Amino acid sequence: MKILFVCLGNICRSAMAEAMFRQMVEDAGLSDQIQVDSAGTSNEEEGNGPHPGARRCLARHNISADGLVSRPLNRDDYFSADYIVGMDEMNMEDILDRAPQGHHAQLCGIFDLVPGRKGESIPDPWYTHRFEDTYDSLAIALPTWLSKLQQEVKH
């Protein structure tokens, strides 16, 4: 099972989601069954680590950002991932526009599984500098994804 989190540059929201979700998967004892990755719809930050604000925020919550390196979303992702999860409407439009025919990844928004919040976005903290808000939003959305993937790996 593989989940791929996607935002614009892959240095803030999706990188934070990858780090947080990887920790959640590890804590649940599912690292051998669930792969976690992230990518950006842009290649502007390719090869860069997470934004310093994202790193500081994750560190405050004792979550490692080690090994996170920005990369662009590519065609193979649509075939290797089970879920591609976008952080906002613009990301979702880009993800949908690039989807190759015959892909098997399910394309979803970050809040699609949270009751009453389907279609909501997480604002880009690169602009707002509100990394703690991003963390809090991900802390609401990610447990629903973990529950979904836990159910799927059981079956």
C-alpha positions as CSV (number, residue, x, y, z in Angstrom):
1,M,0.0,0.0,0.0
2,K,1.4,3.4,-1.0
3,I,0.2,6.9,-0.2
4,L,1.6,10.0,-1.9
5,F,1.0,13.5,-0.4
6,V,1.2,16.4,-2.9
7,C,1.4,20.2,-2.7
8,L,2.9,22.9,-4.9
9,G,6.7,22.8,-4.0
10,N,6.9,19.7,-1.7
11,I,8.8,21.7,1.0
12,C,5.9,22.6,3.3
13,R,2.5,20.8,3.4
14,S,3.2,17.5,1.6
15,A,6.7,17.2,3.3
16,M,5.1,17.8,6.7
17,A,2.3,15.3,5.8
18,E,5.0,12.7,4.8
19,A,7.0,13.1,8.0
20,M,3.9,13.1,10.2
21,F,2.2,10.1,8.5
22,R,5.5,8.1,8.4
23,Q,5.7,8.5,12.2
24,M,2.0,7.5,12.6
25,V,2.6,4.4,10.4
26,E,5.7,3.5,12.3
27,D,3.9,4.0,15.7
28,A,1.1,1.7,14.4
29,G,3.6,-1.0,13.5
30,L,2.7,-0.8,9.8
31,S,6.0,0.4,8.2
32,D,6.4,-2.9,6.4
33,Q,2.9,-2.6,4.9
34,I,2.4,1.1,4.2
35,Q,4.8,3.2,2.1
36,V,4.7,7.0,2.5
37,D,6.0,9.5,0.0
38,S,5.5,13.1,-1.1
39,A,5.9,15.2,-4.2
40,G,5.2,18.7,-5.7
41,T,3.2,19.8,-8.7
42,S,6.1,22.2,-9.4
43,N,9.8,21.3,-9.8
44,E,10.9,24.7,-8.5
45,E,12.1,23.3,-5.2
46,E,13.4,19.9,-6.6
47,G,16.3,18.6,-4.5
48,N,15.7,20.9,-1.6
49,G,14.8,19.9,1.9
50,P,11.8,21.1,3.8
51,H,11.2,24.8,4.4
52,P,13.0,25.9,7.7
53,G,9.6,26.8,9.2
54,A,8.3,23.3,8.4
55,R,11.5,21.8,9.9
56,R,11.1,23.9,13.1
57,C,7.4,23.0,13.5
58,L,8.0,19.3,13.0
59,A,11.0,19.4,15.5
60,R,8.7,21.0,18.1
61,H,6.5,18.0,17.8
62,N,9.4,15.5,17.9
63,I,8.9,14.5,14.3
64,S,12.0,14.0,12.1
65,A,12.3,15.7,8.8
66,D,15.5,13.7,8.0
67,G,15.7,12.4,4.4
68,L,12.9,14.6,3.0
69,V,13.9,16.0,-0.4
70,S,11.5,17.8,-2.7
71,R,10.7,16.1,-6.0
72,P,8.1,16.7,-8.7
73,L,5.1,14.5,-9.2
74,N,5.7,12.2,-12.2
75,R,3.8,9.8,-14.4
76,D,5.0,6.7,-12.6
77,D,3.5,8.0,-9.3
78,Y,0.0,7.4,-10.8
79,F,0.8,3.8,-11.3
80,S,2.9,3.1,-8.1
81,A,0.7,4.9,-5.5
82,D,-2.6,3.6,-4.3
83,Y,-3.6,7.1,-3.2
84,I,-2.4,10.5,-4.3
85,V,-3.6,13.1,-1.8
86,G,-3.6,16.9,-2.7
87,M,-3.5,19.7,-0.2
88,D,-5.6,22.3,-1.9
89,E,-7.9,22.9,-4.9
90,M,-5.1,24.0,-7.2
91,N,-3.0,20.9,-6.3
92,M,-6.0,18.7,-7.1
93,E,-6.6,20.4,-10.5
94,D,-2.9,19.8,-11.3
95,I,-3.0,16.2,-10.1
96,L,-6.2,15.5,-12.1
97,D,-4.9,17.3,-15.3
98,R,-1.7,15.3,-15.3
99,A,-3.3,11.9,-14.6
100,P,-2.4,9.5,-17.4
101,Q,-5.0,7.1,-18.8
102,G,-5.2,3.8,-17.1
103,H,-3.6,4.9,-13.8
104,H,-4.8,3.1,-10.7
105,A,-4.1,5.6,-8.0
106,Q,-7.1,7.1,-6.3
107,L,-6.9,10.9,-6.4
108,C,-8.2,12.6,-3.3
109,G,-8.1,15.8,-1.3
110,I,-6.5,15.8,2.1
111,F,-9.8,16.3,4.0
112,D,-11.9,14.0,1.8
113,L,-12.2,11.4,4.6
114,V,-13.0,13.8,7.4
115,P,-16.7,14.0,8.1
116,G,-18.2,17.4,7.0
117,R,-14.8,18.6,5.6
118,K,-14.6,17.0,2.2
119,G,-13.1,19.5,-0.3
120,E,-11.5,21.7,2.3
121,S,-7.9,22.8,1.7
122,I,-4.8,23.4,3.8
123,P,-3.5,26.9,3.0
124,D,0.2,27.1,1.9
125,P,2.3,28.1,4.8
126,W,5.0,29.3,2.4
127,Y,2.8,32.3,2.0
128,T,1.2,32.5,5.5
129,H,4.2,31.3,7.6
130,R,1.6,29.6,9.8
131,F,3.3,26.2,10.0
132,E,1.6,25.3,13.3
133,D,-1.8,25.8,11.6
134,T,-0.6,23.4,8.8
135,Y,0.5,20.9,11.5
136,D,-2.9,21.2,13.3
137,S,-4.8,20.7,10.0
138,L,-2.7,17.6,9.1
139,A,-3.2,16.3,12.7
140,I,-7.0,16.3,12.0
141,A,-6.8,14.8,8.5
142,L,-4.1,12.2,8.7
143,P,-5.7,9.9,11.3
144,T,-8.6,9.4,8.9
145,W,-6.1,8.3,6.3
146,L,-4.3,6.0,8.7
147,S,-7.7,4.3,9.6
148,K,-8.5,3.9,5.9
149,L,-5.2,2.3,5.1
150,Q,-5.2,0.1,8.2
151,Q,-8.5,-1.3,7.1
152,E,-7.3,-1.9,3.6
153,V,-4.1,-3.7,4.6
154,K,-6.1,-6.0,6.8
155,H,-8.2,-7.2,3.9
